[in-house]
PDB file of C-alpha atoms in Angstrom:
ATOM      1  CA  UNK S  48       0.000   0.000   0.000  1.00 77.00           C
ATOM      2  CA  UNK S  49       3.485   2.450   0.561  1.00 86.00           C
ATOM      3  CA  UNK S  50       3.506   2.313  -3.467  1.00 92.00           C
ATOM      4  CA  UNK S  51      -0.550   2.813  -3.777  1.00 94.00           C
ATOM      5  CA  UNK S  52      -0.465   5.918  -2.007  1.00 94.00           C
ATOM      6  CA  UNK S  53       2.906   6.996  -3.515  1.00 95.00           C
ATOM      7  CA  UNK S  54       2.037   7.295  -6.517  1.00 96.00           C
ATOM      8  CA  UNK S  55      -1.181   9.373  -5.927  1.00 96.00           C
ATOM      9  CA  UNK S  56       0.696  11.569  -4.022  1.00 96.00           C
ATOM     10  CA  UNK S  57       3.057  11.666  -7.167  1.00 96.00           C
ATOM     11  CA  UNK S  58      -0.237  11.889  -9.742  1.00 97.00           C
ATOM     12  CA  UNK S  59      -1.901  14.702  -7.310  1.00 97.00           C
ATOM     13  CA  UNK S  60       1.577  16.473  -7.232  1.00 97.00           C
ATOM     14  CA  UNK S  61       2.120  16.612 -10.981  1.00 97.00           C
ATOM     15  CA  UNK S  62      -1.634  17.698 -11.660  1.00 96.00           C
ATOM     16  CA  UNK S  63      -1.908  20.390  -8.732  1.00 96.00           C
ATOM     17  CA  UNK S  64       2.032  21.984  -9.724  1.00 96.00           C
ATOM     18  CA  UNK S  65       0.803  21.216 -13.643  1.00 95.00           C
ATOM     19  CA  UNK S  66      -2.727  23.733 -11.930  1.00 94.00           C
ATOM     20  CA  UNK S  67      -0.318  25.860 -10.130  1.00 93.00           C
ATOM     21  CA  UNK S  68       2.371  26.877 -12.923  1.00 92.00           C
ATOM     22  CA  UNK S  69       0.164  27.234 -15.546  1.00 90.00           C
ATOM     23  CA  UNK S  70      -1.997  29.535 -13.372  1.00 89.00           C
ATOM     24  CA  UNK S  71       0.833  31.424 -12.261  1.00 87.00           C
ATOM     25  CA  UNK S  72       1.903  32.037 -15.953  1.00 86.00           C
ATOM     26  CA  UNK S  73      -1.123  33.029 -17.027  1.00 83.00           C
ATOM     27  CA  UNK S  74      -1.544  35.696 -14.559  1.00 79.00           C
ATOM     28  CA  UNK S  75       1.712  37.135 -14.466  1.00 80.00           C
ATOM     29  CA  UNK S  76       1.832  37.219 -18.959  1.00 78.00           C
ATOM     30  CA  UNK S  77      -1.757  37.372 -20.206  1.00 72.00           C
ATOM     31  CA  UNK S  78      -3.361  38.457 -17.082  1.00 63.00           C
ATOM     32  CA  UNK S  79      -6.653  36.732 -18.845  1.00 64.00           C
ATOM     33  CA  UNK S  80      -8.967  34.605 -17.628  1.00 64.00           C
ATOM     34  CA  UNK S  81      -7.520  30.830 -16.463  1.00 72.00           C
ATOM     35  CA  UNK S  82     -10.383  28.690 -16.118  1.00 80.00           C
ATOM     36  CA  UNK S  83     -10.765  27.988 -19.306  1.00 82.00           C
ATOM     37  CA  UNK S  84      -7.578  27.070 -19.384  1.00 84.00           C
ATOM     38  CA  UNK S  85      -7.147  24.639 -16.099  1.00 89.00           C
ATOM     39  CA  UNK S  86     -10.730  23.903 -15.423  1.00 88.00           C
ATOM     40  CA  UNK S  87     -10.577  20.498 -16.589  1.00 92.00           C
ATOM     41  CA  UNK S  88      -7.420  19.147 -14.678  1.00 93.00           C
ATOM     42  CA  UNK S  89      -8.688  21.313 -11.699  1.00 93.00           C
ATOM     43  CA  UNK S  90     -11.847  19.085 -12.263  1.00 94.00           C
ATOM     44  CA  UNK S  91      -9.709  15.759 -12.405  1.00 96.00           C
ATOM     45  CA  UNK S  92      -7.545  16.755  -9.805  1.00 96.00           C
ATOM     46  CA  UNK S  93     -10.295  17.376  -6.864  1.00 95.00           C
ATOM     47  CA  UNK S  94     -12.182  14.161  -8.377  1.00 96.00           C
ATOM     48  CA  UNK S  95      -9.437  12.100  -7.406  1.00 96.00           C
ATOM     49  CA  UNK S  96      -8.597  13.713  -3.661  1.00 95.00           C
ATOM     50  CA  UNK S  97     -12.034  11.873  -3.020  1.00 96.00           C
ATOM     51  CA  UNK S  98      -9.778   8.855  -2.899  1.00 96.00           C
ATOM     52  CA  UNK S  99      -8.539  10.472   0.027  1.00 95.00           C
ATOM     53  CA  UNK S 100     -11.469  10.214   1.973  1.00 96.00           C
ATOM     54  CA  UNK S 101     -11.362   6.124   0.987  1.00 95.00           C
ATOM     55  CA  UNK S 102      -7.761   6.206   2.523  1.00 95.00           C
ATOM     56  CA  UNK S 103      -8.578   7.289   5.643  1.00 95.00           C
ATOM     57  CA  UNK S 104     -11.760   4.325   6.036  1.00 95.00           C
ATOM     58  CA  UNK S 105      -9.419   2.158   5.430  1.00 94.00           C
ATOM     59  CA  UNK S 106      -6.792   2.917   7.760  1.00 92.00           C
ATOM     60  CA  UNK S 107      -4.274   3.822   5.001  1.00 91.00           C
ATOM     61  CA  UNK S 108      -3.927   7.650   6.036  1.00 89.00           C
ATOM     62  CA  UNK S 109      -3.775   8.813   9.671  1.00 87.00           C
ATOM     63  CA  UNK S 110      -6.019  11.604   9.323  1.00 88.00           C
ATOM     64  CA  UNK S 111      -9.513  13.125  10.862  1.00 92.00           C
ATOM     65  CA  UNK S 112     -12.301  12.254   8.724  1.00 94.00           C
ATOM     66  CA  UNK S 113     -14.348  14.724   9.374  1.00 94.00           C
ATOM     67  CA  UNK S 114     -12.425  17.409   8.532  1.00 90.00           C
ATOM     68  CA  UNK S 115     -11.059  15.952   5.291  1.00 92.00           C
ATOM     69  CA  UNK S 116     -14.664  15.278   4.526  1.00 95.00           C
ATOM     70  CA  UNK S 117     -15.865  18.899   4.965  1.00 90.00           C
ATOM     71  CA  UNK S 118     -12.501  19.895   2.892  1.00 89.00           C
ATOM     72  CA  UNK S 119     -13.490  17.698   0.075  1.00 93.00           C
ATOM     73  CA  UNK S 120     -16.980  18.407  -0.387  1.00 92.00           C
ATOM     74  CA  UNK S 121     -16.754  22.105   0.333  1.00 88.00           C
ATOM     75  CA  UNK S 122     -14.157  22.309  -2.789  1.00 90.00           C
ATOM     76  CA  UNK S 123     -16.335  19.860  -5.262  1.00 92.00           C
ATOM     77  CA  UNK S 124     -19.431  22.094  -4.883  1.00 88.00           C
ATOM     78  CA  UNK S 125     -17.862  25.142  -5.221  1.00 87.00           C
ATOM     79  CA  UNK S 126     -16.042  24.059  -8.299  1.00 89.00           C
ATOM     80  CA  UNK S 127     -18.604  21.498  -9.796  1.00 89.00           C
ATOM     81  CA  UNK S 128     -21.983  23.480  -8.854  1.00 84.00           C
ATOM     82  CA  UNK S 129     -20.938  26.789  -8.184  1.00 82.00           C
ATOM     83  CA  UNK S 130     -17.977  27.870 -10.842  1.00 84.00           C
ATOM     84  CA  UNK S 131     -18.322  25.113 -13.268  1.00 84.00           C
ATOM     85  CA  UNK S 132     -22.514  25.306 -13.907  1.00 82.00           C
ATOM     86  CA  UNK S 133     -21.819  29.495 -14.342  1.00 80.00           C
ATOM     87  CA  UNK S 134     -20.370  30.677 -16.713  1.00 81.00           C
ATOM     88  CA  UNK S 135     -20.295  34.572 -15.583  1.00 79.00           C
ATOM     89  CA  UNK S 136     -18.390  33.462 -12.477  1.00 79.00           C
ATOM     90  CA  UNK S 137     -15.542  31.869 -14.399  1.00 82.00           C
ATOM     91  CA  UNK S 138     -14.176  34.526 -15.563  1.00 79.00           C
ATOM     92  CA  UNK S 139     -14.093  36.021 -11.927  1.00 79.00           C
ATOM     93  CA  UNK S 140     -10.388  37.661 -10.423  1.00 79.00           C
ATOM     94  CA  UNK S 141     -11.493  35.820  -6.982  1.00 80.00           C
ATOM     95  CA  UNK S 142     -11.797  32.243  -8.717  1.00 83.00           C
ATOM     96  CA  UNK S 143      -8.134  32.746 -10.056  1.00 83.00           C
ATOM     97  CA  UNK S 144      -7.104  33.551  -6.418  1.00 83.00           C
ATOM     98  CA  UNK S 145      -8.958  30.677  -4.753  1.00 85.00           C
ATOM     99  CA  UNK S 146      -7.309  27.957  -7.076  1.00 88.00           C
ATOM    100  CA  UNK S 147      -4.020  30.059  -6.425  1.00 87.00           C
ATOM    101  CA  UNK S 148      -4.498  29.051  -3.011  1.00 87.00           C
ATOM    102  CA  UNK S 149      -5.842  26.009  -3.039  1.00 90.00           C
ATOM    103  CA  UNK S 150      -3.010  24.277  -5.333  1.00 92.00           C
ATOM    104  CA  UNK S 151      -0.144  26.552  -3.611  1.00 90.00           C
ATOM    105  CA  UNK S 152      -1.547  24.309  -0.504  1.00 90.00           C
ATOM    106  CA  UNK S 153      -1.542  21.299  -2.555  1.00 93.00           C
ATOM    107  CA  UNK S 154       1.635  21.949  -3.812  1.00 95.00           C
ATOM    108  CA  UNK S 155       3.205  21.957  -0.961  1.00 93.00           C
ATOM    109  CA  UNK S 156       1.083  18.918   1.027  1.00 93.00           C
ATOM    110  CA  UNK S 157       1.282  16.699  -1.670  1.00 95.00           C
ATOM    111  CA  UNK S 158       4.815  16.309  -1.690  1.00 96.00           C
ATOM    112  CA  UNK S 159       5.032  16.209   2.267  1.00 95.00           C
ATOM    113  CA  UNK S 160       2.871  13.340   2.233  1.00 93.00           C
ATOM    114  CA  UNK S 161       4.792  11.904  -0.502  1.00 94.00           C
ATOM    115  CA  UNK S 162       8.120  11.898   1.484  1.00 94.00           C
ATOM    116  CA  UNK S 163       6.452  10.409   4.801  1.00 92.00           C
ATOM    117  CA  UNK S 164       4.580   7.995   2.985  1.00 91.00           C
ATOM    118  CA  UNK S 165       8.163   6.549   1.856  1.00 92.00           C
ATOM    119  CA  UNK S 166       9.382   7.522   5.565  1.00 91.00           C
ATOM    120  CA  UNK S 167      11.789  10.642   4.326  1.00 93.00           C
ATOM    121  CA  UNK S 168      11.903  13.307   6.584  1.00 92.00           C
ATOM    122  CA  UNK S 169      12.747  17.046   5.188  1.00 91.00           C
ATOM    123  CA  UNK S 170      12.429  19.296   8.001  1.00 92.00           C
ATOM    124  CA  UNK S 171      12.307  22.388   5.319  1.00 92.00           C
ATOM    125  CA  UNK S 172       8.809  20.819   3.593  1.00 92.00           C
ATOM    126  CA  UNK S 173       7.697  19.759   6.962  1.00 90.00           C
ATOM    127  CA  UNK S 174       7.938  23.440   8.749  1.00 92.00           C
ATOM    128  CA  UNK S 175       6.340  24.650   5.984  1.00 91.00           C
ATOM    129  CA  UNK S 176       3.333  22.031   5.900  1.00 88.00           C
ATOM    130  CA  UNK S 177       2.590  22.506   9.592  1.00 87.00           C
ATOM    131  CA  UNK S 178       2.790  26.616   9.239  1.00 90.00           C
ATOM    132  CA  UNK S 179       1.579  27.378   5.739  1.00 84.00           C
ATOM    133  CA  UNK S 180      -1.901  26.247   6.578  1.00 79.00           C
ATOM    134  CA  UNK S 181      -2.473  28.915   9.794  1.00 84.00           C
ATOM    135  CA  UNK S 182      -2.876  31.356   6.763  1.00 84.00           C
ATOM    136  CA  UNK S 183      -3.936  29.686   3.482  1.00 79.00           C
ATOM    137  CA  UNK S 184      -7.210  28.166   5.418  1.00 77.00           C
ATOM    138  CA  UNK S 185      -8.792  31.322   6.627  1.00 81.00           C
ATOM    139  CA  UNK S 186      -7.555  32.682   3.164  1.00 81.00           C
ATOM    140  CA  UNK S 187      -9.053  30.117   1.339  1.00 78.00           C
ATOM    141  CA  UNK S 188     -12.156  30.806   3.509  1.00 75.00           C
ATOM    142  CA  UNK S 189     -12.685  34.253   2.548  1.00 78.00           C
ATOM    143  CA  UNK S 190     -12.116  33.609  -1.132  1.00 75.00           C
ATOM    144  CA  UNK S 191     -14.835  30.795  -0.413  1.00 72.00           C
ATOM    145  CA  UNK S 192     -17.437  33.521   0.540  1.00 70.00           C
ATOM    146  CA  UNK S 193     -18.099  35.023  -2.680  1.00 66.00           C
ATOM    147  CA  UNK S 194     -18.829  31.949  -4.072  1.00 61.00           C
ATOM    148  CA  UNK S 195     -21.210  30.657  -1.377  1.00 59.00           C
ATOM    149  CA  UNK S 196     -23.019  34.079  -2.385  1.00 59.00           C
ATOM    150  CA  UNK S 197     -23.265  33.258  -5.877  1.00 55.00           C
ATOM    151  CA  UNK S 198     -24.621  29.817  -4.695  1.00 53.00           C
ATOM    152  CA  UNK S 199     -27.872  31.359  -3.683  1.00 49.00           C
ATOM    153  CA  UNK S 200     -29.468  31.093  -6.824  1.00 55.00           C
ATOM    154  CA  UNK S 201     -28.422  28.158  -7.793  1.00 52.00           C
ATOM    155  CA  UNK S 202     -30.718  26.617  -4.136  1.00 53.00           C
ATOM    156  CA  UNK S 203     -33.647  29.323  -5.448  1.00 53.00           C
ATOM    157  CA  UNK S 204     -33.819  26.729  -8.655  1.00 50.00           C
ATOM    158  CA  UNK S 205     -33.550  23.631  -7.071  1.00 52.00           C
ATOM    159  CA  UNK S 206     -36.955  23.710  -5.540  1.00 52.00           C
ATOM    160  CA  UNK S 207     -38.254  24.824  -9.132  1.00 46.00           C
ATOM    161  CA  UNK S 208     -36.548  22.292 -10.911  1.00 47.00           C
ATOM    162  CA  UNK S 209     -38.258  19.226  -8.077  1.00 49.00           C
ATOM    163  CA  UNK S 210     -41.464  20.628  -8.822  1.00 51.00           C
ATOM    164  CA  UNK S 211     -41.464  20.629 -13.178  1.00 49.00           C
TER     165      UNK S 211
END
């Protein structure tokens, strides 16, 4: 199981620093737009850290459920039914800074869980896993809240949708 979760460390690594250079580019030459252009391996990417939430069931991954649980789902529904399903928020500066921060975290966490899944310690990657995310969750928060507000609608046409 060392390899298993080894190599989707690896795979969540290369997709999230594939997420995280691409978006940095972007920003700093064309200063466009990005989800257009790393919507889809965003997509992939938070697909697959529902594995995650298999590896802790199973004992694989000493973590807390529940707050790996609320991490997950929080970030599928903002992507899948909040930014995804509207088009007018895509384009948005504040989704380009909430992926910035989300795969700056996972950019960091992946690799850190990489290393002690193959029992490496490097006390550089470590200090910065157990400090990095005092400010990048609250961040992450706030960028959140936007979003959330944009979600209203989307509950106003739920019940209108059940009843047609």
């Amino acid at each position: 199981m060392k390899t298993y979760l080894s190599v989707y460390y690896l795979i969540q690594f290369c997709g999230h620093s594939w997420i995280f250079t691409n978006l940095t580019a972007r920003l700093l030459f064309f200063g466009k737009d990005t989800f257009y252009t790393i919507g889809l391996v965003m997509q992939a990417c938070q697909l697959l850290s529902v594995l995650e939430l298999l590896h802790i069931l199973m004992d694989l991954e000493q973590q807390s459920f529940l707050p790996k649980f609320s991490q997950v789902t929080e970030r599928l529904i903002i992507l899948f039914l909040v930014i995804s399903s509207q088009e007018e928020v895509q384009s948005k500066c504040i989704v380009c800074f909430l992926f910035f921060l989300w795969n700056l975290w996972d950019v960091i966490r992946y690799p850190y869980l990489l290393l002690s899944a193959v029992g490496i310690d490097y006390p550089a990657l470590t200090w910065l896993y157990h400090t990095l995310w005092i400010p990048f969750h609250p961040l992450s928060l706030l960028a959140e809240v936007p979003q959330r507000r944009t979600e209203v609608p989307l509950r106003q046409l739920i019940p209108l949708l059940a009843n047609s």
